[in-house]
Coordinates of C-alpha atoms and ligand atoms in Angstrom, one line a residue:
X886 CA -12.2 19.6 -5.9
X887 CA -13.9 20.5 -2.6
X888 CA -15.2 24.0 -1.9
X889 CA -12.3 24.6 0.5
X890 CA -9.7 23.6 -2.1
X891 CA -11.5 25.7 -4.7
X892 CA -11.3 28.8 -2.4
X893 CA -7.6 28.2 -1.7
X894 CA -7.0 27.7 -5.4
X895 CA -8.7 31.1 -6.1
X896 CA -6.7 32.9 -3.4
X897 CA -3.5 31.6 -4.8
X898 CA -4.1 32.5 -8.4
X899 CA -7.0 34.6 -9.4
X900 CA -6.7 37.6 -7.2
X901 CA -3.3 38.3 -8.9
X902 CA -4.2 37.1 -12.3
X903 CA -7.3 39.2 -12.7
X904 CA -6.2 42.4 -11.0
X905 CA -6.5 44.7 -14.0
X906 CA -5.8 48.4 -13.7
X907 CA -8.9 50.6 -14.0
X908 CA -9.7 51.6 -17.6
X909 CA -12.6 53.9 -17.3
X910 CA -14.4 55.5 -20.2
X911 CA -14.6 59.3 -19.5
X912 CA -18.1 60.7 -19.0
X913 CA -16.7 64.2 -19.8
X914 CA -17.5 63.4 -23.4
X915 CA -21.3 63.6 -22.9
X916 CA -23.5 66.4 -21.8
X917 CA -26.5 65.7 -19.6
X918 CA -28.9 68.6 -19.0
X919 CA -30.0 69.1 -15.4
X920 CA -33.6 69.0 -16.4
X921 CA -35.4 67.4 -19.4
X922 CA -38.9 68.2 -20.8
X923 CA -41.3 66.0 -22.7
X924 CA -40.7 65.6 -26.5
X925 CA -44.1 66.3 -28.0
X926 CA -44.9 67.5 -31.5
X927 CA -41.2 68.0 -32.4
X928 CA -40.3 70.2 -29.4
X929 CA -39.4 69.8 -25.8
X930 CA -42.3 71.0 -23.7
X931 CA -42.7 71.5 -20.0
X932 CA -45.2 69.0 -18.5
X933 CA -48.7 70.2 -17.8
X934 CA -48.5 68.1 -14.6
X935 CA -45.7 70.4 -13.4
X936 CA -44.0 67.3 -11.9
X937 CA -40.4 66.0 -12.3
X938 CA -38.7 62.9 -11.2
X939 CA -35.0 62.2 -10.6
X940 CA -33.0 59.6 -12.5
X941 CA -30.0 58.3 -10.7
X942 CA -26.8 56.6 -11.6
X943 CA -27.2 53.2 -9.8
X944 CA -23.4 52.7 -9.5
X945 CA -23.0 55.7 -7.2
X946 CA -26.6 56.8 -6.3
X947 CA -25.9 60.3 -7.7
X948 CA -28.8 62.1 -9.4
X949 CA -28.0 62.5 -13.1
X950 CA -31.0 64.7 -14.1
X951 CA -34.6 65.5 -13.5
X952 CA -37.1 64.3 -16.1
X953 CA -40.6 65.5 -16.6
X954 CA -43.4 63.2 -15.3
X955 CA -46.2 63.2 -18.0
X956 CA -49.7 63.3 -16.5
X957 CA -53.0 62.6 -18.2
X958 CA -53.1 65.9 -20.1
X959 CA -49.5 65.5 -21.3
X960 CA -50.4 62.0 -22.6
X961 CA -53.4 63.5 -24.4
X962 CA -51.2 66.2 -26.0
X963 CA -48.8 63.6 -27.2
X964 CA -51.5 61.3 -28.7
X965 CA -53.1 64.3 -30.3
X966 CA -49.8 65.4 -31.9
X967 CA -49.2 61.8 -33.1
X968 CA -52.7 61.6 -34.6
X969 CA -52.3 65.0 -36.4
X970 CA -48.9 63.9 -37.7
X971 CA -50.3 60.5 -38.9
X972 CA -53.3 62.1 -40.7
X973 CA -51.5 65.2 -42.0
X974 CA -48.1 64.0 -43.0
X975 CA -46.9 60.5 -42.3
X976 CA -49.7 58.5 -43.9
X977 CA -49.4 60.7 -47.0
X978 CA -45.6 60.4 -47.4
X979 CA -44.3 58.0 -50.1
X980 CA -43.0 54.9 -48.3
X981 CA -39.4 55.4 -49.6
X982 CA -39.4 58.8 -47.8
X983 CA -40.2 57.1 -44.5
X984 CA -37.3 54.8 -45.2
X985 CA -35.0 57.8 -45.7
X986 CA -35.8 59.2 -42.3
X987 CA -35.1 55.8 -40.7
X988 CA -31.8 55.6 -42.5
X989 CA -30.9 59.1 -41.3
X990 CA -31.7 58.2 -37.7
X991 CA -29.5 55.1 -38.0
X992 CA -26.6 57.1 -39.5
X993 CA -26.8 59.8 -36.8
X994 CA -26.8 57.1 -34.1
X995 CA -23.6 55.7 -35.7
X996 CA -22.0 59.1 -35.5
X997 CA -23.0 59.5 -31.8
X998 CA -22.6 55.8 -30.8
X999 CA -20.0 56.5 -28.1
X1000 CA -22.0 59.2 -26.4
X1001 CA -25.2 57.0 -26.3
X1002 CA -23.2 54.1 -24.9
X1003 CA -21.8 56.2 -22.0
X1004 CA -25.1 57.7 -21.1
X1005 CA -26.8 54.2 -21.2
X1006 CA -24.2 52.8 -18.8
X1007 CA -24.5 55.8 -16.5
X1008 CA -28.3 55.8 -16.3
X1009 CA -28.8 52.0 -16.2
X1010 CA -25.7 50.5 -14.6
X1011 CA -24.8 48.2 -17.4
X1012 CA -21.1 47.7 -18.3
X1013 CA -19.8 50.0 -21.0
X1014 CA -18.6 46.9 -22.9
X1015 CA -22.2 45.8 -23.3
X1016 CA -23.7 49.2 -24.1
X1017 CA -20.9 49.9 -26.6
X1018 CA -20.6 46.4 -28.2
X1019 CA -24.2 45.1 -27.9
X1020 CA -26.9 47.6 -27.1
X1021 CA -26.0 50.5 -29.4
X1022 CA -24.8 48.4 -32.4
X1023 CA -28.1 46.5 -32.1
X1024 CA -30.1 49.8 -32.0
X1025 CA -28.4 51.0 -35.1
X1026 CA -28.9 47.6 -36.9
X1027 CA -32.6 47.8 -36.0
X1028 CA -33.1 51.2 -37.6
X1029 CA -31.1 50.2 -40.7
X1030 CA -33.0 46.9 -41.0
X1031 CA -36.4 48.6 -40.8
X1032 CA -35.4 51.5 -43.0
X1033 CA -35.0 48.8 -45.7
X1034 CA -38.6 47.5 -45.2
X1035 CA -40.4 50.8 -45.4
X1036 CA -40.9 50.7 -49.1
X1037 CA -41.1 46.9 -49.5
X1038 CA -44.0 46.0 -47.3
X1039 CA -46.0 44.6 -50.2
X1040 CA -43.1 42.2 -50.8
X1041 CA -43.1 41.1 -47.2
X1042 CA -46.9 40.4 -47.3
X1043 CA -47.6 39.6 -51.0
X1044 CA -51.1 39.5 -52.3
X1045 CA -52.6 41.7 -49.5
X1046 CA -52.5 45.5 -49.0
X1047 CA -50.6 46.2 -45.8
X1048 CA -51.9 49.4 -44.0
X1049 CA -50.7 51.0 -40.8
X1050 CA -53.0 51.1 -37.7
X1051 CA -52.4 54.8 -36.9
X1052 CA -51.0 55.8 -33.6
X1053 CA -48.9 53.3 -31.6
X1054 CA -48.6 53.6 -27.8
X1055 CA -45.4 52.0 -26.6
X1056 CA -44.2 51.3 -23.1
X1057 CA -40.7 49.9 -22.4
X1058 CA -38.6 48.6 -19.4
X1059 CA -35.3 49.6 -18.0
X1060 CA -33.1 46.6 -18.9
X1061 CA -32.2 47.6 -22.5
X1062 CA -33.5 51.2 -22.5
X1063 CA -32.4 52.4 -26.0
X1064 CA -32.6 48.9 -27.6
X1065 CA -36.2 48.5 -26.5
X1066 CA -37.0 51.9 -27.8
X1067 CA -35.5 50.9 -31.2
X1068 CA -37.4 47.6 -31.2
X1069 CA -40.6 49.6 -30.8
X1070 CA -40.0 52.8 -32.8
X1071 CA -38.3 51.4 -35.9
X1072 CA -41.0 48.8 -37.0
X1073 CA -43.8 51.2 -36.1
X1074 CA -42.4 54.0 -38.4
X1075 CA -41.4 51.6 -41.2
X1076 CA -45.0 50.3 -41.2
X1077 CA -46.3 53.9 -41.4
X1078 CA -47.6 54.4 -37.9
X1079 CA -46.8 57.4 -35.6
X1080 CA -45.6 56.9 -32.0
X1081 CA -46.1 57.9 -28.4
X1082 CA -43.4 56.1 -26.3
X1083 CA -42.7 56.0 -22.6
X1084 CA -39.3 54.8 -21.3
X1085 CA -39.0 53.4 -17.8
X1086 CA -38.7 55.7 -14.9
X1087 CA -35.2 54.7 -14.0
X1088 CA -33.7 54.9 -17.5
X1089 CA -35.1 57.8 -19.5
X1090 CA -31.9 59.5 -20.6
X1091 CA -31.0 57.7 -23.9
X1092 CA -34.6 57.9 -25.0
X1093 CA -34.4 61.7 -24.4
X1094 CA -31.1 61.9 -26.3
X1095 CA -32.9 59.9 -29.1
X1096 CA -35.6 62.6 -29.1
X1097 CA -32.9 65.3 -29.7
X1098 CA -31.5 63.1 -32.5
X1099 CA -34.9 62.6 -34.1
X1100 CA -35.5 66.3 -34.0
X1101 CA -32.1 66.9 -35.6
X1102 CA -32.9 64.3 -38.3
X1103 CA -35.8 66.6 -39.3
X1104 CA -38.6 64.0 -38.8
X1105 CA -41.9 65.8 -39.2
X1106 CA -43.2 67.0 -35.8
X1107 CA -45.4 64.6 -33.9
X1108 CA -44.3 61.5 -35.8
X1109 CA -42.4 60.4 -32.7
X1110 CA -43.4 61.7 -29.2
X1111 CA -41.2 60.6 -26.3
X1112 CA -42.8 61.2 -22.9
X1113 CA -41.1 60.3 -19.6
X1114 CA -42.9 59.4 -16.5
X1115 CA -43.7 56.5 -14.0
X1116 CA -46.1 53.7 -14.0
X1117 CA -49.2 56.0 -14.1
X1118 CA -48.0 57.5 -17.3
X1119 CA -48.1 54.0 -18.8
X1120 CA -51.6 53.5 -17.5
X1121 CA -52.7 56.8 -19.2
X1122 CA -51.2 55.6 -22.5
X1123 CA -52.9 52.2 -22.2
X1124 CA -56.3 53.8 -21.5
X1125 CA -56.1 56.7 -24.0
X1126 CA -58.9 56.2 -26.6
X1127 CA -56.7 57.7 -29.3
X1128 CA -54.2 54.8 -29.3
X1129 CA -54.8 52.2 -32.1
X1130 CA -52.0 49.8 -31.2
X1131 CA -50.2 49.1 -28.0
X1132 CA -46.8 47.5 -27.7
X1133 CA -45.6 46.7 -24.2
X1134 CA -42.4 45.1 -22.9
X1135 CA -42.1 44.6 -19.2
X1136 CA -43.3 42.3 -16.4
X1137 CA -46.0 39.6 -16.7
X1138 CA -47.8 41.3 -13.9
X1139 CA -48.3 44.6 -15.7
X1140 CA -48.9 42.7 -19.0
X1141 CA -51.9 41.1 -17.4
X1142 CA -53.2 44.4 -16.3
X1143 CA -52.9 45.8 -19.8
X1144 CA -54.6 42.8 -21.3
X1145 CA -57.6 43.4 -19.0
X1146 CA -57.6 47.1 -19.8
X1147 CA -57.8 46.6 -23.6
X1148 CA -60.3 43.8 -23.4
X1149 CA -63.5 45.0 -25.1
X1150 CA -61.7 47.8 -27.1
X1151 CA -60.6 47.5 -30.6
X1152 CA -56.9 48.3 -29.7
X1153 CA -54.4 45.9 -31.2
X1154 CA -51.7 44.9 -28.8
X1155 CA -48.5 42.9 -28.3
X1156 CA -46.9 41.9 -25.0
X1157 CA -43.3 40.9 -24.4
X1158 CA -43.1 39.8 -20.8
X1159 CA -41.0 37.8 -18.4
X1160 CA -39.0 34.6 -18.7
X1161 CA -37.3 31.8 -16.9
X1162 CA -35.2 30.1 -19.5
X1163 CA -33.7 26.6 -19.1
X1164 CA -30.1 26.3 -20.4
X1165 CA -29.7 22.6 -21.0
X1166 CA -26.2 21.0 -21.0
X1167 CA -25.9 17.5 -22.2
X1168 CA -22.9 15.3 -21.3
X1169 CA -21.5 15.4 -24.8
X1170 CA -21.3 19.2 -24.8
X1171 CA -18.0 21.0 -25.1
X1172 CA -17.7 22.0 -21.4
X1173 CA -15.6 25.1 -21.6
X1174 CA -17.7 26.5 -24.3
X1175 CA -20.9 25.7 -22.4
X1176 CA -19.4 27.5 -19.3
X1177 CA -18.9 30.7 -21.4
X1178 CA -22.5 30.3 -22.7
X1179 CA -23.9 29.9 -19.2
X1180 CA -21.9 33.0 -17.9
X1181 CA -23.1 35.0 -20.9
X1182 CA -26.7 33.7 -20.5
X1183 CA -27.2 34.8 -16.9
X1184 CA -24.5 37.2 -15.7
X1185 CA -24.6 39.3 -18.9
X1186 CA -26.3 42.7 -18.1
X1187 CA -26.5 41.7 -14.3
X1188 CA -29.2 39.1 -15.3
X1189 CA -31.5 41.9 -16.2
X1190 CA -32.5 40.0 -19.3
X1191 CA -36.0 38.6 -19.9
X1192 CA -34.5 35.7 -21.9
X1193 CA -31.7 35.1 -19.4
X1194 CA -30.7 31.4 -19.0
X1195 CA -31.6 31.5 -15.3
X1196 CA -32.2 27.8 -14.9
X1197 CA -29.2 25.6 -15.6
X1198 CA -30.1 21.9 -16.3
X1199 CA -27.0 19.7 -16.4
X1200 CA -26.9 16.0 -17.4
X1201 CA -25.7 14.0 -14.4
X1202 CA -22.5 12.6 -15.9
X1203 CA -21.0 16.0 -16.5
X1204 CA -22.5 18.0 -13.6
X1205 CA -19.5 17.8 -11.2
X1206 CA -17.0 18.9 -13.8
X1207 CA -19.2 21.6 -15.1
X1208 CA -20.1 23.1 -11.8
X1209 CA -16.4 23.1 -10.8
X1210 CA -15.4 24.9 -14.0
X1211 CA -18.3 27.3 -13.8
X1212 CA -17.3 28.4 -10.2
X1213 CA -13.7 29.0 -11.4
X1214 CA -15.0 31.1 -14.3
X1215 CA -17.3 33.0 -12.0
X1216 CA -14.5 33.9 -9.7
X1217 CA -12.8 35.7 -12.6
X1218 CA -15.8 38.0 -13.3
X1219 CA -15.2 41.6 -12.5
X1220 CA -18.1 43.4 -10.7
X1221 CA -17.9 47.2 -10.5
X1222 CA -17.8 50.5 -12.2
X1223 CA -20.0 50.2 -15.3
X1224 CA -17.8 52.8 -17.1
X1225 CA -14.7 50.6 -16.7
X1226 CA -13.9 48.7 -19.8
X1227 CA -12.8 45.7 -17.8
X1228 CA -16.1 45.3 -16.0
X1229 CA -18.1 42.2 -16.6
X1230 CA -21.0 42.9 -14.3
X1231 CA -22.2 46.4 -13.6
X1232 CA -24.7 47.8 -11.1
X1233 CA -28.2 46.5 -10.4
X1234 CA -30.6 49.0 -12.0
X1235 CA -32.3 50.3 -8.9
X1236 CA -32.6 49.9 -5.1
X1237 CA -36.1 48.3 -5.7
X1238 CA -34.6 45.7 -8.0
X1239 CA -31.7 45.0 -5.7
X1240 CA -34.1 44.4 -2.8
X1241 CA -36.2 42.1 -4.9
X1242 CA -33.1 40.0 -5.8
X1243 CA -31.8 39.9 -2.2
X1244 CA -35.3 38.9 -1.1
X1245 CA -35.0 35.8 -3.2
X1246 CA -31.6 35.0 -1.7
X1247 CA -32.9 35.4 1.9
X1248 CA -36.6 34.7 2.3
X1249 CA -36.6 32.7 -0.9
X1250 CA -34.2 30.0 0.3
X1251 CA -36.0 26.8 1.0
X1252 CA -35.0 23.3 2.2
X1253 CA -31.3 22.6 2.0
X1254 CA -30.6 25.1 -0.8
X1255 CA -26.9 26.2 -1.0
X1256 CA -25.9 29.6 -2.1
X1257 CA -22.5 30.1 -3.7
X1258 CA -21.4 33.7 -4.3
X1259 CA -18.1 34.9 -5.7
X1260 CA -15.7 36.6 -3.4
X1261 CA -15.4 39.9 -5.2
X1262 CA -15.3 43.2 -3.3
X1263 CA -18.4 45.2 -4.0
X1264 CA -18.2 49.1 -4.1
X1265 CA -19.6 50.8 -1.0
X1266 CA -22.0 53.1 -2.8
X1267 CA -24.5 51.9 -5.4
X1268 CA -26.5 48.8 -5.9
X1269 CA -24.6 45.6 -6.4
X1270 CA -25.0 41.8 -6.4
X1271 CA -22.2 39.4 -7.1
X1272 CA -22.7 36.4 -9.4
X1273 CA -24.7 33.8 -7.5
X1274 CA -25.4 30.1 -7.9
X1275 CA -28.2 28.3 -6.0
X1276 CA -27.6 24.6 -5.7
X1277 CA -29.8 21.8 -4.2
X1278 CA -33.0 23.3 -5.6
X1279 CA -36.1 21.4 -6.7
X1280 CA -38.7 22.3 -9.3
X1281 CA -41.2 23.5 -6.8
X1282 CA -38.9 26.1 -5.2
X1283 CA -39.8 29.7 -5.7
X1284 CA -36.4 30.5 -7.1
X1285 CA -36.8 27.9 -9.8
X1286 CA -40.3 29.1 -10.7
X1287 CA -40.2 32.9 -10.4
X1288 CA -38.2 35.4 -12.4
X1289 CA -35.4 36.9 -10.2
X1290 CA -34.2 39.3 -12.9
X1291 CA -30.7 39.4 -11.4
X1292 CA -27.3 37.5 -11.6
X1293 CA -28.7 34.4 -9.9
X1294 CA -28.5 31.0 -11.5
X1295 CA -30.2 27.8 -10.2
X1296 CA -28.7 24.3 -11.0
X1297 CA -30.6 21.1 -11.4
X1298 CA -29.5 17.8 -12.9
X1299 CA -31.2 15.4 -15.2
X1300 CA -30.6 11.9 -16.7
X1301 CA -32.4 11.7 -20.0
X1302 CA -33.5 14.1 -22.8
X1303 CA -37.1 13.6 -21.8
X1304 CA -36.4 14.6 -18.3
X1305 CA -34.6 17.7 -19.5
X1306 CA -37.6 18.7 -21.7
X1307 CA -40.0 18.1 -18.8
X1308 CA -38.0 20.3 -16.5
X1309 CA -37.5 23.0 -19.1
X1310 CA -41.3 23.2 -19.9
X1311 CA -42.4 23.0 -16.3
X1312 CA -42.6 26.8 -16.0
X1313 CA -45.3 29.4 -16.5
X1314 CA -43.0 31.2 -18.9
X1315 CA -41.8 30.3 -22.4
X1316 CA -39.6 33.0 -23.8
X1317 CA -36.2 31.3 -24.5
X1318 CA -34.0 28.3 -23.9
X1319 CA -30.6 26.9 -24.7
X1320 CA -29.2 23.5 -25.7
X1321 CA -25.5 22.5 -25.5
X1322 CA -24.6 19.2 -27.2
X1323 CA -22.3 17.8 -29.8
X1324 CA -25.2 16.1 -31.7
X1325 CA -27.2 18.0 -34.3
X1326 CA -30.0 15.4 -34.0
X1327 CA -30.3 16.1 -30.3
X1328 CA -30.5 19.8 -31.0
X1329 CA -33.5 19.3 -33.4
X1330 CA -35.2 16.6 -31.3
X1331 CA -35.0 18.5 -28.0
X1332 CA -35.2 22.0 -29.5
X1333 CA -38.6 21.5 -31.1
X1334 CA -40.1 20.1 -27.9
X1335 CA -39.2 23.1 -25.8
X1336 CA -42.1 25.5 -25.5
X1337 CA -40.2 28.8 -26.0
X1338 CA -40.1 31.5 -28.6
X1339 CA -36.3 31.3 -29.1
X1340 CA -34.1 28.2 -28.5
X1341 CA -30.3 28.8 -28.9
X1342 CA -28.0 25.9 -29.7
X1343 CA -24.4 25.9 -28.5
X1344 CA -24.7 29.7 -27.9
X1345 CA -26.9 32.0 -25.9
X1346 CA -28.4 35.5 -26.0
X1347 CA -27.7 36.1 -29.6
X1348 CA -29.9 38.8 -31.3
X1349 CA -30.4 40.0 -34.8
X1350 CA -33.0 42.4 -36.2
X1351 CA -34.0 39.8 -38.8
X1352 CA -35.0 37.2 -36.2
X1353 CA -38.4 37.2 -34.5
X1354 CA -38.4 37.3 -30.7
X1355 CA -41.2 36.7 -28.3
X1356 CA -42.8 34.2 -26.0
X1357 CA -45.3 31.5 -25.3
X1358 CA -47.5 31.2 -22.2
X1359 CA -47.0 34.0 -19.6
X1360 CA -44.0 35.3 -21.6
X1361 CA -46.4 37.2 -23.8
X1362 CA -47.9 37.4 -27.3
X1363 CA -46.8 38.6 -30.6
X1364 CA -43.3 38.9 -32.0
X1365 CA -40.7 41.6 -32.5
X1366 CA -38.0 41.6 -35.2
X1367 CA -38.0 40.2 -38.7
X1368 CA -41.2 40.1 -40.9
X1369 CA -43.1 38.7 -37.9
X1370 CA -42.3 41.9 -36.0
X1371 CA -43.7 44.2 -38.7
X1372 CA -47.0 42.3 -38.8
X1373 CA -48.4 43.7 -35.5
X1374 CA -48.0 47.2 -36.9
X1375 CA -50.0 46.5 -40.0
X1376 CA -53.5 45.7 -41.0
X1377 CA -53.6 43.3 -44.0
X1378 CA -56.6 43.7 -46.2
Ligands
LIG2169 P1 -42.7 46.7 -15.4 O1 -42.8 47.1 -14.0 O2 -43.7 45.9 -16.0 O3 -42.5 48.1 -16.3 C1 -42.4 48.1 -17.7 C2 -42.9 49.4 -18.2 O4 -44.2 49.6 -17.9 C3 -42.2 50.6 -17.5 O5 -42.1 51.7 -18.4 C4 -43.2 51.0 -16.4 O6 -43.1 52.3 -15.9 C5 -44.5 50.7 -17.1 N1 -45.6 50.4 -16.2 C6 -45.6 50.1 -14.9 N2 -46.9 49.8 -14.4 C7 -47.7 50.0 -15.5 C8 -49.1 49.9 -15.7 N3 -49.9 49.5 -14.7 N4 -49.6 50.2 -16.9 C9 -48.8 50.5 -18.0 N5 -47.5 50.7 -17.8 C10 -46.9 50.4 -16.6 O7 -41.4 45.9 -15.7 P2 -39.9 46.3 -15.3 O8 -39.7 45.9 -13.9 O9 -39.6 47.7 -15.7 O10 -39.1 45.4 -16.3 C11 -38.7 44.1 -16.0 C12 -39.6 43.1 -16.7 O11 -39.6 43.2 -18.1 C13 -39.2 41.7 -16.4 O12 -40.2 40.9 -16.0 C14 -38.7 41.2 -17.8 O13 -38.7 39.9 -18.0 C15 -39.5 42.0 -18.7 N6 -38.9 42.2 -20.0 C16 -39.3 41.5 -21.1 C17 -38.8 41.6 -22.3 C18 -39.3 40.8 -23.5 O14 -38.9 41.1 -24.6 N7 -40.1 39.8 -23.3 C19 -37.7 42.5 -22.5 C20 -37.2 43.2 -21.4 C21 -37.9 43.1 -20.2 P3 -42.0 52.7 -14.8 O15 -40.7 51.9 -15.0 O16 -41.8 54.1 -15.0 O17 -42.7 52.3 -13.5
LIG2170 MG1 -31.2 55.9 -13.9

């Protein structure tokens, strides 16, 4: 079917078929303070810096709250509190008591799951369906999972004596704000470390709500310190001499800066960085199922996913049918209010990120690239990008090589499995990948040749606290999740 016929087809059916009535989740349920302080030593404290920054709702550009911007002195206070808590209380506590605190955090989160989901969607722009059904349940699962490990570390690493490092400094991004906090805090505490963590500037609210919850859970003061701020606060954490172990999730650019900063020190560190995953569709794959996987892989969470399947590789024989069905499916995706339960694609997290994405779609277009965007109406206020396909690309194009971190998918075709593997591995990144085929043998053959930390088969973007996650090459070093994720928080002697 030609592009023109496809458009007519959509106009005839889809506008009517997918016109759902609004079903918004009410934000009245949650309370957001006008101003938040730093959570240090078990209490909320005004910043020594005296500075505050606004966090906005990216779907309407309204300021949600002011949060403190931690300066160097504040970082020092937080690290000092974490050290005192480590030496005075946490390292002396029987392991099963540590586990009880983690169980308590998980259960309190379960009770307040709806509130956390709403705040997450308001502060980050992600659809409520995702924060409610993916982020918050995964957060809870992470705390439960690691609660179980706290008193079983010698079974995880038999024959050696696992010991915590001390104080962990943790820096996280804005794409899964509370989930990244859980990925960091839960294993650190289970392993017996204390924590100083900094959420991203644009998404601090669920971390601050978690601080309230941690206080209410009765965790000894100073075991978890949550300090908000911008990039400089992250720099001050990285450079603080009192940090024993650093855990960073964010861009490859900042990851490289951190790696240089810790060179020559005895700080341990793990880096979870960017990605540019290939999602490979063979001609024996179930096409409709693959289309759902592709949509989930790149449009999920506005493409703000480090492991997003942003490069589609399709075997030639099935390419025409697949692209046609993919476009039809894309036209049904609902872009809009993150709090509406019908929304598939919410707001782009910030103006800066939207400009970055749009930059790829204007200056980034090379040769005879063709951009296909769905015809949805975007709200007037807020930061939005409709689902986008970029066709006629080649391997050397910027949009194929660089991480866009938005709902933008490139399409390339291949003839043989070898060609698919070469295209998939021709990237500075190596975080994830996907394979769609009817043949188990092909999954094993191709899967093991893809240089990526996670390769999904006939599915995409599936997470579980028991599975290690992390990258090769410029996607970082170290793993999070499972036993592998406990290891960086422990010294084995
Ligand atoms: P980013 O700019 O690297 O920021 C990540 C965090 O580091 C934020 O808290 C940021 O603070 C802070 N930061 C900024 N500059 C710093 C510096 N010089 N030293 C120390 N900390 C610093 O990344 P982003 O744009 O927020 O996040 C998107 C990136 O994260 C993407 O590349 C994505 O692939 C990656 N990511 C990777 C994973 C993974 O598991 N591999 C998961 C999620 C995201 P402010 O935000 O306050 O500036
Ligand atoms: Mg925000």
